[in-house]
PDB file of C-alpha atoms in Angstrom:
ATOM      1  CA  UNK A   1     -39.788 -25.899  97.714  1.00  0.00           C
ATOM      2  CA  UNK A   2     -40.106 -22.538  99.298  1.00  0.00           C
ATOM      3  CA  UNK A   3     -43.762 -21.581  99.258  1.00  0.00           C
ATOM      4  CA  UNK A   4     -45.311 -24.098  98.353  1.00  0.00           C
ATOM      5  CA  UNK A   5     -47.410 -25.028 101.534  1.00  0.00           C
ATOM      6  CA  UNK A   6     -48.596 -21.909 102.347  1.00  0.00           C
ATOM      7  CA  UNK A   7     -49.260 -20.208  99.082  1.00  0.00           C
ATOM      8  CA  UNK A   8     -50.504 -23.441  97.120  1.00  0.00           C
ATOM      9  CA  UNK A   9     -52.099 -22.311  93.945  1.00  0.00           C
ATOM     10  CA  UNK A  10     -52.802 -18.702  95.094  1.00  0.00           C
ATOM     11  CA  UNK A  11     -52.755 -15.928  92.058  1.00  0.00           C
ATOM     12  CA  UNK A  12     -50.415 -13.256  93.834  1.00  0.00           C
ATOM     13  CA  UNK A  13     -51.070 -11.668  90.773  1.00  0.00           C
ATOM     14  CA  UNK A  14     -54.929 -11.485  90.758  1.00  0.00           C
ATOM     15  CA  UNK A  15     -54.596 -10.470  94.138  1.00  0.00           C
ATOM     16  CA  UNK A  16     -52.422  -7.636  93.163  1.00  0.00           C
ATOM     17  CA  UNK A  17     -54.504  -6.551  90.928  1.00  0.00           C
ATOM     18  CA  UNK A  18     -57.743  -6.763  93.197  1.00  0.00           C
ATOM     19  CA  UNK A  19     -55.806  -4.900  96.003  1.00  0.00           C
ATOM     20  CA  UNK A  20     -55.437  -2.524  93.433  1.00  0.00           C
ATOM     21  CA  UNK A  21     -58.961  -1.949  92.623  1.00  0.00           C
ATOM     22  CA  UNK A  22     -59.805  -1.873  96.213  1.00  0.00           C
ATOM     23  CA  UNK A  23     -57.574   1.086  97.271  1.00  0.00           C
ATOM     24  CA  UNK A  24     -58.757   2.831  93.536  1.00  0.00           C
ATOM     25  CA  UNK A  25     -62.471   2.719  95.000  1.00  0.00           C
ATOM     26  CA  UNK A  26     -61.185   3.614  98.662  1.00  0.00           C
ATOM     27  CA  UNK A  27     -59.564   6.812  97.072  1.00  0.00           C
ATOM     28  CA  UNK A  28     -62.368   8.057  94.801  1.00  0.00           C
ATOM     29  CA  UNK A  29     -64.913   7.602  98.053  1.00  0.00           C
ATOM     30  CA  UNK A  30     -62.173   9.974  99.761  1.00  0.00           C
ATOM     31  CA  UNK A  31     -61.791  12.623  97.184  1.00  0.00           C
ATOM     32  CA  UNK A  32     -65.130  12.718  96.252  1.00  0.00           C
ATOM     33  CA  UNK A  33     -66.812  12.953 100.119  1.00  0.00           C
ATOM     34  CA  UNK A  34     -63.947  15.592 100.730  1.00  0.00           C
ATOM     35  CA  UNK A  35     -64.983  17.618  97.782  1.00  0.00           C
ATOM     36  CA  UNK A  36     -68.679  17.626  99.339  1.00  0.00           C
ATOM     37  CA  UNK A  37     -67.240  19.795 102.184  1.00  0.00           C
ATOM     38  CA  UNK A  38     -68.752  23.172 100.331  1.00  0.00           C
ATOM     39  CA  UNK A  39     -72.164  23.453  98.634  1.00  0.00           C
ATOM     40  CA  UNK A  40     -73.536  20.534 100.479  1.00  0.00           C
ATOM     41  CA  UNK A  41     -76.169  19.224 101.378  1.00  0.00           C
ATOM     42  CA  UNK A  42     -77.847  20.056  98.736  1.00  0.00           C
ATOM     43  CA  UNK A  43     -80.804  22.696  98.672  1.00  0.00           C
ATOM     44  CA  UNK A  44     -84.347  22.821  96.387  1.00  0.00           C
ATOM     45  CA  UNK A  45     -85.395  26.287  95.108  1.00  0.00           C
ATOM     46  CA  UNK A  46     -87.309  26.562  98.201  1.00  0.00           C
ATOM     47  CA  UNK A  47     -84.987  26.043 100.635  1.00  0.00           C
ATOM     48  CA  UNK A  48     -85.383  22.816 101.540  1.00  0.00           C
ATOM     49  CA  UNK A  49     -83.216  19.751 101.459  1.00  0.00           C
ATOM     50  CA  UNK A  50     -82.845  17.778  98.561  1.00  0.00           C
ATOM     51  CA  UNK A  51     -83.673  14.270  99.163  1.00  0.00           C
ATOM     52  CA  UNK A  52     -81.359  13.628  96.635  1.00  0.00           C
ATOM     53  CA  UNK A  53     -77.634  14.574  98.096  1.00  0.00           C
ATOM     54  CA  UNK A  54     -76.023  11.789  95.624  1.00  0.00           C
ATOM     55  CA  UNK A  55     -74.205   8.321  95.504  1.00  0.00           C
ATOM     56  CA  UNK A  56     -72.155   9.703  98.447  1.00  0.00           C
ATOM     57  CA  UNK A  57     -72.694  10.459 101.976  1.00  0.00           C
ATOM     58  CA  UNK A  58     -72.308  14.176 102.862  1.00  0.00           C
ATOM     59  CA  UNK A  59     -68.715  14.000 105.631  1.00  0.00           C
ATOM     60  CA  UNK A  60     -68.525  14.675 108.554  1.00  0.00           C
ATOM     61  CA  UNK A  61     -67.487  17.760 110.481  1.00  0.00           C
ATOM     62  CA  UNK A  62     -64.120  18.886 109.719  1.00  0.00           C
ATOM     63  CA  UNK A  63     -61.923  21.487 111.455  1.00  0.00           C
ATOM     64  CA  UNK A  64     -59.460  23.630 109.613  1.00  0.00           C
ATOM     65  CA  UNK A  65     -57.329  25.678 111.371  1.00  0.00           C
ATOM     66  CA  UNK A  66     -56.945  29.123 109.209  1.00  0.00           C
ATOM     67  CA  UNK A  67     -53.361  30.666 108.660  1.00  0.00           C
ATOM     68  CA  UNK A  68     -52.571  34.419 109.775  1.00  0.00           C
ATOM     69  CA  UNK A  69     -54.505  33.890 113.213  1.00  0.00           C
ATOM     70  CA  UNK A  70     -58.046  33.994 111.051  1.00  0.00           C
ATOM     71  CA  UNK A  71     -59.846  31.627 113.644  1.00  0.00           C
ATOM     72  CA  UNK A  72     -61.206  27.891 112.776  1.00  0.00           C
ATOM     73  CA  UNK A  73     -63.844  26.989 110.156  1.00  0.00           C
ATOM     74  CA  UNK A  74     -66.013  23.521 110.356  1.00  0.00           C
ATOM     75  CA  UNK A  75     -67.332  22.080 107.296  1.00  0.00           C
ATOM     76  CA  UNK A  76     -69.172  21.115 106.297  1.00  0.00           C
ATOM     77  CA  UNK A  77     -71.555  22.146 108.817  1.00  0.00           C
ATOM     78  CA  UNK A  78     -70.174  25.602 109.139  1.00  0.00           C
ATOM     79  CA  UNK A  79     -71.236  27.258 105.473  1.00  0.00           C
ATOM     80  CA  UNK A  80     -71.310  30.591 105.225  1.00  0.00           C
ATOM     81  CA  UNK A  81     -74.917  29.667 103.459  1.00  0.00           C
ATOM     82  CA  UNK A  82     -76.540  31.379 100.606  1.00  0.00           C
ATOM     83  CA  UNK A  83     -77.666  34.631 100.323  1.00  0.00           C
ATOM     84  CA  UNK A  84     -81.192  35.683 102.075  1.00  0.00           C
ATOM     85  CA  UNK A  85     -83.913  37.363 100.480  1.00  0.00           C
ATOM     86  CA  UNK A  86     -82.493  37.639  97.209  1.00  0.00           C
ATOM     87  CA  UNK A  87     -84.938  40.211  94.840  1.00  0.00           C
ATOM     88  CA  UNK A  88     -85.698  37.053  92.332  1.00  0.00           C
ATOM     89  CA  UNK A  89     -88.858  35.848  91.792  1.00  0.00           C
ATOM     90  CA  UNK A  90     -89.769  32.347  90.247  1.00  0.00           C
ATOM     91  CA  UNK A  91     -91.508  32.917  86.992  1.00  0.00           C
ATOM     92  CA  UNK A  92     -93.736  29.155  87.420  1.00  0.00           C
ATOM     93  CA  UNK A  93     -94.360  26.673  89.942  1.00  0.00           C
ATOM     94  CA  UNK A  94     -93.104  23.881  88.294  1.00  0.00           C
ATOM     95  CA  UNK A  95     -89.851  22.978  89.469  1.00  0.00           C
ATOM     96  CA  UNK A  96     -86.643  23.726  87.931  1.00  0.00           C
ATOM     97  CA  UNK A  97     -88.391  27.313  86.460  1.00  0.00           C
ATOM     98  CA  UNK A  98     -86.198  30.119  85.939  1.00  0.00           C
ATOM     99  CA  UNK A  99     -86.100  33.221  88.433  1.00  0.00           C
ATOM    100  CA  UNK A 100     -86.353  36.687  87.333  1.00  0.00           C
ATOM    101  CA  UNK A 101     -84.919  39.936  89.157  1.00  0.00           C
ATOM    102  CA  UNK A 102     -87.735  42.201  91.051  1.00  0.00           C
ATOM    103  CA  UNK A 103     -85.512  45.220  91.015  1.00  0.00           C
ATOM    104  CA  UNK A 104     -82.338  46.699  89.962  1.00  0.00           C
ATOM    105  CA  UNK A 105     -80.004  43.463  89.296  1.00  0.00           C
ATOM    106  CA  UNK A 106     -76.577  44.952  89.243  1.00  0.00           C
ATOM    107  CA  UNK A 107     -77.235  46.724  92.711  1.00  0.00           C
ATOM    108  CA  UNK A 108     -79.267  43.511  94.107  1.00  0.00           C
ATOM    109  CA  UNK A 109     -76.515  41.442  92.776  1.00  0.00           C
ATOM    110  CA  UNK A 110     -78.329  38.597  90.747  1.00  0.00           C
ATOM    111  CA  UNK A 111     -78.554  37.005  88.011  1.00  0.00           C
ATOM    112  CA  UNK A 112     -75.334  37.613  86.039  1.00  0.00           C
ATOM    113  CA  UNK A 113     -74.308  40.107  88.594  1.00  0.00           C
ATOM    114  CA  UNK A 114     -74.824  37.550  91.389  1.00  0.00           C
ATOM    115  CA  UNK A 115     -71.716  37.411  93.540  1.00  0.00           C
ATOM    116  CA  UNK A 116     -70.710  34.817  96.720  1.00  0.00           C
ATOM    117  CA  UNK A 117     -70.424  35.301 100.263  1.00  0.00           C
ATOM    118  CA  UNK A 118     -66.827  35.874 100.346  1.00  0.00           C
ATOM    119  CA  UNK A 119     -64.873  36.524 103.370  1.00  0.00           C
ATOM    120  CA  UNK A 120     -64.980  40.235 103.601  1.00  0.00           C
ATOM    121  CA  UNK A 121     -61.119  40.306 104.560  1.00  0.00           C
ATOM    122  CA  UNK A 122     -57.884  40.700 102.006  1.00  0.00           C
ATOM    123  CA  UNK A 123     -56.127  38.191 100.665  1.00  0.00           C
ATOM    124  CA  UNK A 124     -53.212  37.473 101.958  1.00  0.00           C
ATOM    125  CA  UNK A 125     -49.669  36.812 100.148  1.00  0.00           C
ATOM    126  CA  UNK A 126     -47.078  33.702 101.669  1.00  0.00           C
ATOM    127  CA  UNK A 127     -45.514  36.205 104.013  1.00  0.00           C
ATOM    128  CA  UNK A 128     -49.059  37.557 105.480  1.00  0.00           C
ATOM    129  CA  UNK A 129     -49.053  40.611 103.252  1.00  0.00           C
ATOM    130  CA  UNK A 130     -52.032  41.945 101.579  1.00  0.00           C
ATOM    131  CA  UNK A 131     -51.690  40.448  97.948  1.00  0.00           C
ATOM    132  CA  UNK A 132     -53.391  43.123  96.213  1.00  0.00           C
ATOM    133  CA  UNK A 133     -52.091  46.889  97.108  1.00  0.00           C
ATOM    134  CA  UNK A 134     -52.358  50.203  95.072  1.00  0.00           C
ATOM    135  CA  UNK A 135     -49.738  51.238  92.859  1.00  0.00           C
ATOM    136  CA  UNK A 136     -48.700  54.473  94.644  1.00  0.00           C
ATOM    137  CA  UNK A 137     -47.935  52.865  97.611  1.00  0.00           C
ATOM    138  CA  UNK A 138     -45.455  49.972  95.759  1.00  0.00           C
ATOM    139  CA  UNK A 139     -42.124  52.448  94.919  1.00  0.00           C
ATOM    140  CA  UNK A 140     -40.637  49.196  93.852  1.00  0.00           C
ATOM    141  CA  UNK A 141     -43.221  48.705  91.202  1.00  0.00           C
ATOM    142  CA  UNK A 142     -42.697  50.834  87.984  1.00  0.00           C
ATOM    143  CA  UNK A 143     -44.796  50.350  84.473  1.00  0.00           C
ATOM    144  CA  UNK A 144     -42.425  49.015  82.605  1.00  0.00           C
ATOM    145  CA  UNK A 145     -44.194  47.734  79.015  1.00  0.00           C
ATOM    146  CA  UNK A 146     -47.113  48.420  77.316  1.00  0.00           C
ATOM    147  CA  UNK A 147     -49.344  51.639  78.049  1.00  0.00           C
ATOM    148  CA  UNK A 148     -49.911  53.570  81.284  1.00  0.00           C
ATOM    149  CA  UNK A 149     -53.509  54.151  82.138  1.00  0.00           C
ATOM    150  CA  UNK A 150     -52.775  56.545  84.693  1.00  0.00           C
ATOM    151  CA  UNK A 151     -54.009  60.133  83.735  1.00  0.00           C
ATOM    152  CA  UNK A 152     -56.388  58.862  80.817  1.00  0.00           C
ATOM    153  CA  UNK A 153     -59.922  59.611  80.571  1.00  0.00           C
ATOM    154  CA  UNK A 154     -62.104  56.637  81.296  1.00  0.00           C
ATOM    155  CA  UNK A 155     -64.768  56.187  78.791  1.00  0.00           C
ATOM    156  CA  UNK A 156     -67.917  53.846  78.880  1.00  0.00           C
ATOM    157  CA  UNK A 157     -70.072  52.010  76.688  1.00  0.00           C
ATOM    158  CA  UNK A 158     -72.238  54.642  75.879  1.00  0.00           C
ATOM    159  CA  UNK A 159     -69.380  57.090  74.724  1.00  0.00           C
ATOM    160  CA  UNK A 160     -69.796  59.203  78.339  1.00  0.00           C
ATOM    161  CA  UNK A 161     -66.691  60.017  79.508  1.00  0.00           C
ATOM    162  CA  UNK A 162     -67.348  59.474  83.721  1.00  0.00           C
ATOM    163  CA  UNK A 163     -64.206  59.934  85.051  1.00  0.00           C
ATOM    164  CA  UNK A 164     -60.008  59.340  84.708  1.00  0.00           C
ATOM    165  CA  UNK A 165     -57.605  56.801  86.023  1.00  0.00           C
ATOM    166  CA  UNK A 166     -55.603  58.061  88.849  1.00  0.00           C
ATOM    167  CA  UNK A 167     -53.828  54.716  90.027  1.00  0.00           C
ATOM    168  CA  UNK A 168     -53.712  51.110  89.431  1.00  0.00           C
ATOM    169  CA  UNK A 169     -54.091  48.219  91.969  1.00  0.00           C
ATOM    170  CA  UNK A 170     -51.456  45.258  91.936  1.00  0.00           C
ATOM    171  CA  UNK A 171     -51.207  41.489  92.214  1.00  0.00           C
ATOM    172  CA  UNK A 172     -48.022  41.796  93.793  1.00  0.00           C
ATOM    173  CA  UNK A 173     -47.115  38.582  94.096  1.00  0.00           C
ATOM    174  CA  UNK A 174     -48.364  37.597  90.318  1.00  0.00           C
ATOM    175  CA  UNK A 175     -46.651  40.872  88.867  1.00  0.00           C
ATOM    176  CA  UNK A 176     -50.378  41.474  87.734  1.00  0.00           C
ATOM    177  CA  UNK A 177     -53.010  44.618  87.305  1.00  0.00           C
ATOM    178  CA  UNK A 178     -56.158  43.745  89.069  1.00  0.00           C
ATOM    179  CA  UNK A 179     -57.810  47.071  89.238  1.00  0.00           C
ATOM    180  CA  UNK A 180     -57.886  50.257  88.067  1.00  0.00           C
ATOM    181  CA  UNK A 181     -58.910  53.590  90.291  1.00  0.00           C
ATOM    182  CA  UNK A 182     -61.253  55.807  88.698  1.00  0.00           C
ATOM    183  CA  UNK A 183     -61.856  59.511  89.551  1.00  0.00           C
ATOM    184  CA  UNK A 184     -65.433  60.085  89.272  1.00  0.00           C
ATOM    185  CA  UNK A 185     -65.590  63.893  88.880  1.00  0.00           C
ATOM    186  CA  UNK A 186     -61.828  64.927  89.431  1.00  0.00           C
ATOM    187  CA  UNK A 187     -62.827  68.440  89.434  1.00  0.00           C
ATOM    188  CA  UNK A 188     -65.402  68.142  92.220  1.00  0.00           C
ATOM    189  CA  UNK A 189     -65.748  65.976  95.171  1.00  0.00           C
ATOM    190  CA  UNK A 190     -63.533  63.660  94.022  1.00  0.00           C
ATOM    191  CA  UNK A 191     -65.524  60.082  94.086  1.00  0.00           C
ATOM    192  CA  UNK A 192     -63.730  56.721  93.138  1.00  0.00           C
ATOM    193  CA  UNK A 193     -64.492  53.498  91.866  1.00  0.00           C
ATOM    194  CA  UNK A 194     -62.543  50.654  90.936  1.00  0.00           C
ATOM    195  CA  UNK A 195     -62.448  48.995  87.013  1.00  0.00           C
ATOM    196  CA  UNK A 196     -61.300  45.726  87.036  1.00  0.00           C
ATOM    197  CA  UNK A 197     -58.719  45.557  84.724  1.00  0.00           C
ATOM    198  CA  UNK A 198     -60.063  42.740  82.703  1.00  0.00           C
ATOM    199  CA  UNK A 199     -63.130  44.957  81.774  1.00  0.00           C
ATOM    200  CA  UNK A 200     -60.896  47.678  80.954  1.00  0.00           C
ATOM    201  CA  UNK A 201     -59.627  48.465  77.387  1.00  0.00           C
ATOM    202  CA  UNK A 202     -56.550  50.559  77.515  1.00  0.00           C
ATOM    203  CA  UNK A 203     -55.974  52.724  74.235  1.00  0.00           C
ATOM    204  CA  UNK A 204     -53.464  55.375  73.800  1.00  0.00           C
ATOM    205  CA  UNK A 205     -55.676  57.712  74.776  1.00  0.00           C
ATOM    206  CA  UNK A 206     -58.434  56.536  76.609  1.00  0.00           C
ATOM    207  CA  UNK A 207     -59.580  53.639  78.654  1.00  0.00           C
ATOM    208  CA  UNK A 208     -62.804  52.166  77.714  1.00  0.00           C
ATOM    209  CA  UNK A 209     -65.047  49.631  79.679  1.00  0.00           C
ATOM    210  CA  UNK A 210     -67.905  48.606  77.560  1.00  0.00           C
ATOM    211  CA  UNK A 211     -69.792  46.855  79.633  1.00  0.00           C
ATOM    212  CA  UNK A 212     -70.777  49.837  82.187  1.00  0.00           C
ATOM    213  CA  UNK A 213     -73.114  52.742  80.782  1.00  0.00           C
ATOM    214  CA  UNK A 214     -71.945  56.300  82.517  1.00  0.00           C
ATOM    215  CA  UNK A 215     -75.080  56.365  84.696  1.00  0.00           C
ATOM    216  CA  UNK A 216     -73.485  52.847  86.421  1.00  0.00           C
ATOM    217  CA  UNK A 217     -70.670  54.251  87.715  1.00  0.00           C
ATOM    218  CA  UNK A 218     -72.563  56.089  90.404  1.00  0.00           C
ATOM    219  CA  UNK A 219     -73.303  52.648  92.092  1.00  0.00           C
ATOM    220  CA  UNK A 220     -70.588  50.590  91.642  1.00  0.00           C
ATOM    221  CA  UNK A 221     -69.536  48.769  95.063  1.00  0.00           C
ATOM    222  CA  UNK A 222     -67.196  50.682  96.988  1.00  0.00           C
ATOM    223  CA  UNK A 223     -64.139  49.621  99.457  1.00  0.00           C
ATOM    224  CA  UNK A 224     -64.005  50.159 103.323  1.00  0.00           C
ATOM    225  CA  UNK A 225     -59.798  51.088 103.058  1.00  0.00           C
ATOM    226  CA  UNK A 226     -58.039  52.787 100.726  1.00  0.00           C
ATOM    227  CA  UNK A 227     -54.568  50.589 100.950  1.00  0.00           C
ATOM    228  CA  UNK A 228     -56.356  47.153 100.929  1.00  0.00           C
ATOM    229  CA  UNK A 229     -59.210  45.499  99.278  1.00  0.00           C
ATOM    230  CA  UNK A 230     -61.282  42.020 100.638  1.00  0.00           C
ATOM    231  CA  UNK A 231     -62.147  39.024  98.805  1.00  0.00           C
ATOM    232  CA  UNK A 232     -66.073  40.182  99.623  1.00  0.00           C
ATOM    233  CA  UNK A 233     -65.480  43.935  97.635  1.00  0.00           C
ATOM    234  CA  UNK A 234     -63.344  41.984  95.011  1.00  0.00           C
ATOM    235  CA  UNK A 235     -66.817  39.138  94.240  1.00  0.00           C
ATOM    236  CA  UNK A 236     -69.040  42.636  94.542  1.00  0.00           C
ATOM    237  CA  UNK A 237     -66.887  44.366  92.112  1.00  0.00           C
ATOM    238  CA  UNK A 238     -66.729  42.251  89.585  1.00  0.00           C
ATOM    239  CA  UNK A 239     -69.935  41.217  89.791  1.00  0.00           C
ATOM    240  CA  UNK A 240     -71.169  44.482  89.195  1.00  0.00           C
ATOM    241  CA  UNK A 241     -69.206  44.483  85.740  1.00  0.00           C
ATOM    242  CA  UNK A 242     -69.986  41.413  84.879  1.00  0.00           C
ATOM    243  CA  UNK A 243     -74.021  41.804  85.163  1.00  0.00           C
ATOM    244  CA  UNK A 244     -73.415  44.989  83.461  1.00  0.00           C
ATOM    245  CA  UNK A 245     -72.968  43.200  80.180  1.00  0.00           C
ATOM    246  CA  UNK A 246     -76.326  42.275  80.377  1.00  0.00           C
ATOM    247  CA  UNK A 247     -78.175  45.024  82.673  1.00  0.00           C
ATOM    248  CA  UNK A 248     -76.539  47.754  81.753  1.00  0.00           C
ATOM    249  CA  UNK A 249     -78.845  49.159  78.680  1.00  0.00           C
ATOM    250  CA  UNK A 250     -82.568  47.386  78.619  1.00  0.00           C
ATOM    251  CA  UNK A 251     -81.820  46.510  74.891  1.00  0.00           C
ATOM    252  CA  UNK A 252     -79.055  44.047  75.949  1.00  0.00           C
ATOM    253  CA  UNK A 253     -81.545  42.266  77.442  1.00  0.00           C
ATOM    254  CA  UNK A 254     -83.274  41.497  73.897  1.00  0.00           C
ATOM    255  CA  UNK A 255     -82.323  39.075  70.917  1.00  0.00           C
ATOM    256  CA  UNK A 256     -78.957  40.283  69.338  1.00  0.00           C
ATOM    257  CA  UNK A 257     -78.378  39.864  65.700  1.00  0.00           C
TER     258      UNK A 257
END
C-alpha cells in the first residue's frame, strides 16, 4: 500500500500541529525582537543599563533606508537617545522615586509637558509634500461646515483675551485642522503662536483654550518657517498645551474637588 514503509505509524497530524507551534514561537521571537528596535536597551534613572533588558535579546543593527532622500538610520544602535540635563530632580534615593521639575516645566518641557526628540523636519505626504500647510496658502481648501475661527478673539483660561485667529493650519491629506495661528497683539508687533486645534474651543464668537493662562502665550514654542511646520515644533507645541493643564495656574497643581 502506498506509504506504508516509509511513513509507518507516523501522526502527520501531530506533526502538523507541532510544525505549527514551532513557526507560532519563531514569529512572536520576530515581532517581539523587531519591536525592541526603539527604546532599547533599557536605561535605570541614572543612566545606566538595566541588567534587566527582558526575555528577549535586544537585535541587531538594522539599516533603513529613509524615503524623500532623508539619509539612513541604524537601530537599534542609532537612537536619537533621551534628552540631557533635563531640570528634574529625584525627590528620594530609593529607586523607582518620582522626579520633580527644578524650574519652569512648560518651558523645560517635563513632566506633563515633556515632549520627544522628534526629527526636527516636516512630515511628509505620499507624493513628498509637506502634510501639514497653512490655510492661506491651500486656494483649493475652503471652510465648508461648522464655524470659522478666523477673525475671532482667542480667549484663555483665565478670561484674558491674548490675541485673534488669523489662519488655520491643515492636514491636507486627512482633510483635518491641526493648528490654529494666533495674533498675539494684532495691533502692535504682530507676534504669533500656534493653538493646536484639539485644545481649542471654537464658539460663535470666540475661541477659547483652557488649558493656557494669558501670561503662557508669551512662551509658547515657536516655528523656524512660516509655510511648513516639523515633527520636532509639532511634539514642542503640544507639549506646551498639554503641561499647561497642569502648570499653568499653581492651584492646578493641588487636590481638586
Amino acid at each position: 500500500m502506498v506509504g506504508t514503509e516509509f511513513f509507518g505509524n507516523f501522526d502527520l497530524a501531530s506533526a502538523a500541529i507541532w510544525l505549527f507551534w514551532i513557526f507560532f514561537a519563531g514569529l512572536v521571537y520576530y515581532l517581539q525582537t523587531e519591536n525592541m528596535r526603539e527604546g532599547y536597551p533599557l536605561q535605570t534613572d541614572d543612566g545606566q543599563i538595566a541588567p534587566n533588558q527582558g526575555p528577549f535579546p535586544v537585535p541587531s543593527d538594522k539599516t533603513f533606508h529613509l524615503r524623500d532622500g532623508r539619509g539612513e538610520l541604524t537601530l537599534p544602535s542609532g537612537q536619537r537617545g533621551d534628552r540631557d540635563n533635563l531640570a528634574l530632580e529625584q525627590t528620594s534615593q530609593a529607586a523607582g522615586s518620582p522626579y520633580e521639575p527644578t524650574g519652569n516645566p512648560m518651558i523645560d518641557g517635563v513632566g506633563p509637558a515633556s515632549w520627544a526628540p522628534r526629527k526636527d523636519w516636516p512630515e511628509l505626504d505620499a507624493h513628498g509634500h509637506n502634510k501639514i500647510q497653512p490655510m492661506s496658502m491651500l486656494e483649493e481648501f475652503t471652510v465648508s461646515a461648522g464655524t470659522d475661527p478666523r477673525g475671532k478673539p482667542v480667549v484663555a483660561g483665565d478670561g484674558e483675551v491674548v490675541g485673534r485667529v488669523t489662519d488655520m493650519w491643515i492636514d491636507v491629506p486627512e482633510q483635518y485642522v491641526r493648528f490654529l495661528t494666533v495674533d498675539l497683539n494684532p495691533e502692535g508687533t504682530g507676534k504669533t503662536c500656534l493653538i493646536p486645534f484639539n485644545f481649542a474651543r471654537v464658539k460663535s464668537n470666540r475661541v477659547v483654550v483652557r488649558s493656557l493662562y494669558g501670561a503662557n502665550f508669551d512662551t509658547v514654542p515657536g516655528i523656524k518657517g512660516t509655510d511648513s511646520i516639523t515633527l520636532l515644533e509639532e511634539e514642542k507645541i503640544m507639549a506646551y498645551y498639554g503641561g499647561g493643564t497642569l502648570y499653568a495656574d499653581p492651584k492646578r497643581l493641588e487636590p481638586q474637588l
